[in-house]
PDB file of C-alpha atoms in Angstrom:
ATOM      1  CA  UNK A 146     -38.359  -9.358  31.546  1.00 80.00           C
ATOM      2  CA  UNK A 147     -40.467 -12.262  29.639  1.00 83.00           C
ATOM      3  CA  UNK A 148     -43.975 -12.830  29.460  1.00 85.00           C
ATOM      4  CA  UNK A 149     -44.597 -16.137  29.703  1.00 86.00           C
ATOM      5  CA  UNK A 150     -47.599 -18.780  30.030  1.00 87.00           C
ATOM      6  CA  UNK A 151     -49.107 -19.085  33.743  1.00 87.00           C
ATOM      7  CA  UNK A 152     -48.032 -22.986  32.619  1.00 86.00           C
ATOM      8  CA  UNK A 153     -44.338 -22.145  32.597  1.00 86.00           C
ATOM      9  CA  UNK A 154     -44.095 -20.251  35.600  1.00 88.00           C
ATOM     10  CA  UNK A 155     -41.910 -21.963  38.366  1.00 90.00           C
ATOM     11  CA  UNK A 156     -41.251 -20.947  42.272  1.00 92.00           C
ATOM     12  CA  UNK A 157     -38.889 -18.634  42.692  1.00 92.00           C
ATOM     13  CA  UNK A 158     -39.276 -16.557  39.674  1.00 90.00           C
ATOM     14  CA  UNK A 159     -39.941 -13.273  40.402  1.00 92.00           C
ATOM     15  CA  UNK A 160     -42.981 -10.690  39.085  1.00 93.00           C
ATOM     16  CA  UNK A 161     -41.511  -7.659  36.734  1.00 92.00           C
ATOM     17  CA  UNK A 162     -44.998  -6.547  35.863  1.00 92.00           C
ATOM     18  CA  UNK A 163     -48.011  -6.523  38.451  1.00 93.00           C
ATOM     19  CA  UNK A 164     -50.797  -9.358  37.759  1.00 92.00           C
ATOM     20  CA  UNK A 165     -54.229  -8.031  37.022  1.00 90.00           C
ATOM     21  CA  UNK A 166     -57.804 -10.133  37.122  1.00 87.00           C
ATOM     22  CA  UNK A 167     -59.414  -9.491  33.907  1.00 84.00           C
ATOM     23  CA  UNK A 168     -61.457  -6.465  35.717  1.00 87.00           C
ATOM     24  CA  UNK A 169     -58.220  -4.857  36.485  1.00 86.00           C
ATOM     25  CA  UNK A 170     -58.117  -5.439  40.156  1.00 89.00           C
ATOM     26  CA  UNK A 171     -54.325  -6.362  40.716  1.00 91.00           C
ATOM     27  CA  UNK A 172     -53.745  -9.560  42.615  1.00 91.00           C
ATOM     28  CA  UNK A 173     -50.057  -9.230  43.131  1.00 92.00           C
ATOM     29  CA  UNK A 174     -47.332  -6.386  42.711  1.00 92.00           C
ATOM     30  CA  UNK A 175     -44.536  -6.476  41.011  1.00 93.00           C
ATOM     31  CA  UNK A 176     -41.403  -7.767  42.982  1.00 92.00           C
ATOM     32  CA  UNK A 177     -43.129 -10.851  44.245  1.00 92.00           C
ATOM     33  CA  UNK A 178     -41.320 -13.833  44.274  1.00 93.00           C
ATOM     34  CA  UNK A 179     -43.515 -16.595  43.046  1.00 92.00           C
ATOM     35  CA  UNK A 180     -43.673 -19.288  45.146  1.00 93.00           C
ATOM     36  CA  UNK A 181     -46.097 -23.061  43.988  1.00 94.00           C
ATOM     37  CA  UNK A 182     -48.919 -21.744  46.352  1.00 93.00           C
ATOM     38  CA  UNK A 183     -49.499 -18.446  44.395  1.00 92.00           C
ATOM     39  CA  UNK A 184     -48.941 -20.204  40.767  1.00 92.00           C
ATOM     40  CA  UNK A 185     -52.074 -22.460  41.773  1.00 93.00           C
ATOM     41  CA  UNK A 186     -53.577 -19.093  42.544  1.00 92.00           C
ATOM     42  CA  UNK A 187     -52.891 -17.527  39.589  1.00 91.00           C
ATOM     43  CA  UNK A 188     -54.306 -20.697  37.448  1.00 91.00           C
ATOM     44  CA  UNK A 189     -57.946 -20.837  39.945  1.00 92.00           C
ATOM     45  CA  UNK A 190     -58.128 -17.281  38.699  1.00 91.00           C
ATOM     46  CA  UNK A 191     -57.482 -18.254  35.086  1.00 90.00           C
ATOM     47  CA  UNK A 192     -54.602 -16.371  34.794  1.00 89.00           C
ATOM     48  CA  UNK A 193     -53.415 -17.105  31.274  1.00 88.00           C
ATOM     49  CA  UNK A 194     -49.881 -14.916  31.212  1.00 89.00           C
ATOM     50  CA  UNK A 195     -47.650 -13.124  33.404  1.00 91.00           C
ATOM     51  CA  UNK A 196     -44.592 -11.275  32.913  1.00 90.00           C
ATOM     52  CA  UNK A 197     -41.251 -12.495  35.172  1.00 90.00           C
ATOM     53  CA  UNK A 198     -37.963 -11.053  35.441  1.00 87.00           C
ATOM     54  CA  UNK A 199     -35.144 -11.941  33.062  1.00 82.00           C
ATOM     55  CA  UNK A 200     -35.741 -14.533  30.595  1.00 74.00           C
ATOM     56  CA  UNK A 201     -35.786 -17.766  32.591  1.00 70.00           C
ATOM     57  CA  UNK A 202     -37.714 -19.847  29.893  1.00 71.00           C
ATOM     58  CA  UNK A 203     -36.578 -20.359  26.490  1.00 64.00           C
ATOM     59  CA  UNK A 204     -40.034 -20.310  24.557  1.00 60.00           C
ATOM     60  CA  UNK A 205     -37.930 -22.067  21.425  1.00 55.00           C
ATOM     61  CA  UNK A 206     -39.716 -19.496  19.420  1.00 50.00           C
ATOM     62  CA  UNK A 207     -42.643 -19.330  21.003  1.00 46.00           C
ATOM     63  CA  UNK A 208     -45.160 -15.995  21.713  1.00 44.00           C
ATOM     64  CA  UNK A 209     -42.582 -13.933  19.603  1.00 51.00           C
ATOM     65  CA  UNK A 210     -39.286 -15.279  20.545  1.00 53.00           C
ATOM     66  CA  UNK A 211     -38.876 -15.506  16.337  1.00 64.00           C
ATOM     67  CA  UNK A 212     -37.199 -12.886  14.445  1.00 79.00           C
ATOM     68  CA  UNK A 213     -39.436 -10.278  12.768  1.00 82.00           C
ATOM     69  CA  UNK A 214     -38.359 -11.570   9.300  1.00 84.00           C
ATOM     70  CA  UNK A 215     -39.164 -14.924  10.162  1.00 85.00           C
ATOM     71  CA  UNK A 216     -42.774 -13.409  10.514  1.00 85.00           C
ATOM     72  CA  UNK A 217     -42.619 -11.529   7.577  1.00 87.00           C
ATOM     73  CA  UNK A 218     -41.671 -14.611   5.498  1.00 89.00           C
ATOM     74  CA  UNK A 219     -44.392 -17.186   7.037  1.00 89.00           C
ATOM     75  CA  UNK A 220     -47.581 -14.731   6.821  1.00 91.00           C
ATOM     76  CA  UNK A 221     -48.207 -15.506   2.559  1.00 92.00           C
ATOM     77  CA  UNK A 222     -48.282 -19.244   4.010  1.00 90.00           C
ATOM     78  CA  UNK A 223     -50.189 -18.331   6.571  1.00 90.00           C
ATOM     79  CA  UNK A 224     -52.590 -16.306   4.165  1.00 92.00           C
ATOM     80  CA  UNK A 225     -52.612 -18.757   1.662  1.00 92.00           C
ATOM     81  CA  UNK A 226     -56.125 -20.154   2.234  1.00 91.00           C
ATOM     82  CA  UNK A 227     -57.799 -16.646   1.631  1.00 91.00           C
ATOM     83  CA  UNK A 228     -56.345 -15.756  -1.885  1.00 89.00           C
ATOM     84  CA  UNK A 229     -59.658 -14.795  -3.257  1.00 92.00           C
ATOM     85  CA  UNK A 230     -60.876 -12.494  -0.111  1.00 93.00           C
ATOM     86  CA  UNK A 231     -59.976  -8.750  -0.739  1.00 94.00           C
ATOM     87  CA  UNK A 232     -60.553  -8.021   3.242  1.00 95.00           C
ATOM     88  CA  UNK A 233     -57.899 -11.283   4.222  1.00 94.00           C
ATOM     89  CA  UNK A 234     -55.551  -9.490   1.413  1.00 95.00           C
ATOM     90  CA  UNK A 235     -56.024  -6.109   2.895  1.00 95.00           C
ATOM     91  CA  UNK A 236     -54.879  -7.469   6.350  1.00 95.00           C
ATOM     92  CA  UNK A 237     -52.561  -9.276   4.960  1.00 94.00           C
ATOM     93  CA  UNK A 238     -51.048  -6.520   2.915  1.00 94.00           C
ATOM     94  CA  UNK A 239     -51.198  -4.303   6.059  1.00 95.00           C
ATOM     95  CA  UNK A 240     -48.922  -7.232   8.169  1.00 93.00           C
ATOM     96  CA  UNK A 241     -46.573  -7.005   5.755  1.00 93.00           C
ATOM     97  CA  UNK A 242     -45.743  -3.887   6.230  1.00 92.00           C
ATOM     98  CA  UNK A 243     -45.839  -3.442   9.754  1.00 90.00           C
ATOM     99  CA  UNK A 244     -43.010  -6.359   9.462  1.00 87.00           C
ATOM    100  CA  UNK A 245     -41.863  -5.062   7.116  1.00 90.00           C
ATOM    101  CA  UNK A 246     -40.868  -2.373   9.510  1.00 90.00           C
ATOM    102  CA  UNK A 247     -40.212  -3.714  12.332  1.00 85.00           C
ATOM    103  CA  UNK A 248     -37.910  -6.346  10.759  1.00 84.00           C
ATOM    104  CA  UNK A 249     -35.923  -3.354   9.477  1.00 87.00           C
ATOM    105  CA  UNK A 250     -35.233  -2.047  12.211  1.00 85.00           C
ATOM    106  CA  UNK A 251     -34.456  -5.537  14.348  1.00 82.00           C
ATOM    107  CA  UNK A 252     -31.516  -5.797  11.614  1.00 83.00           C
ATOM    108  CA  UNK A 253     -30.395  -1.957  12.243  1.00 85.00           C
ATOM    109  CA  UNK A 254     -30.290  -3.049  16.388  1.00 83.00           C
ATOM    110  CA  UNK A 255     -28.607  -5.643  15.331  1.00 81.00           C
ATOM    111  CA  UNK A 256     -25.963  -4.058  13.601  1.00 83.00           C
ATOM    112  CA  UNK A 257     -25.148  -1.126  15.723  1.00 83.00           C
ATOM    113  CA  UNK A 258     -24.785  -3.841  18.755  1.00 80.00           C
ATOM    114  CA  UNK A 259     -22.388  -5.934  16.368  1.00 80.00           C
ATOM    115  CA  UNK A 260     -20.762  -2.740  15.505  1.00 81.00           C
ATOM    116  CA  UNK A 261     -20.600  -1.309  20.200  1.00 79.00           C
ATOM    117  CA  UNK A 262     -18.675  -5.306  20.474  1.00 75.00           C
ATOM    118  CA  UNK A 263     -21.938  -7.072  22.264  1.00 60.00           C
ATOM    119  CA  UNK A 264     -21.417 -10.664  21.837  1.00 56.00           C
ATOM    120  CA  UNK A 265     -23.787 -13.471  19.503  1.00 54.00           C
ATOM    121  CA  UNK A 266     -25.973 -14.320  22.617  1.00 56.00           C
ATOM    122  CA  UNK A 267     -26.561 -10.877  23.658  1.00 57.00           C
ATOM    123  CA  UNK A 268     -27.126  -9.688  20.495  1.00 52.00           C
ATOM    124  CA  UNK A 269     -29.818 -12.321  19.773  1.00 56.00           C
ATOM    125  CA  UNK A 270     -31.697 -11.871  23.135  1.00 58.00           C
ATOM    126  CA  UNK A 271     -32.264  -7.704  22.618  1.00 55.00           C
ATOM    127  CA  UNK A 272     -32.789  -8.754  18.640  1.00 52.00           C
ATOM    128  CA  UNK A 273     -36.010 -10.939  20.006  1.00 53.00           C
ATOM    129  CA  UNK A 274     -36.576  -9.331  22.621  1.00 53.00           C
ATOM    130  CA  UNK A 275     -36.716  -5.962  20.634  1.00 52.00           C
ATOM    131  CA  UNK A 276     -34.926  -4.125  23.590  1.00 49.00           C
ATOM    132  CA  UNK A 277     -34.159  -0.666  22.375  1.00 44.00           C
ATOM    133  CA  UNK A 278     -30.164  -0.641  23.875  1.00 43.00           C
ATOM    134  CA  UNK A 279     -28.004   1.921  22.415  1.00 42.00           C
ATOM    135  CA  UNK A 280     -24.571   0.858  21.659  1.00 42.00           C
ATOM    136  CA  UNK A 281     -22.942   2.111  25.183  1.00 44.00           C
ATOM    137  CA  UNK A 282     -25.419  -0.128  26.969  1.00 44.00           C
ATOM    138  CA  UNK A 283     -27.792   3.020  27.595  1.00 43.00           C
ATOM    139  CA  UNK A 284     -31.717   2.117  27.415  1.00 42.00           C
ATOM    140  CA  UNK A 285     -33.570   3.965  24.955  1.00 39.00           C
TER     141      UNK A 285
END
């Protein structure tokens, strides 16, 4: 499953999760196939993102497509203007701690998948998406 901006939705995609408005009212059920009319309706309701089945859109590293280690490496650059702000440095430290843990888990998952003999494409898809597949192929 993949969370995508509504602008990237295309007819024929299947919803992996129900779509709800801001007030919590469900407007489309899980499993519905999108048509152009449904996509237009979602856009008119100001729905920004939907979750679709599979991974039909190559996000090119956007919206979570990058590895956690790459995100960790980028944090100092993103916080460079806040060197003298103690609160922002606390936020930076918290984020670095979080991404270190996630990067370690991702590396362990990649190693387990590689050991199980999965292809490089399957390993990359699992590591980028954070899928928790066991080496035997079962879900976690």
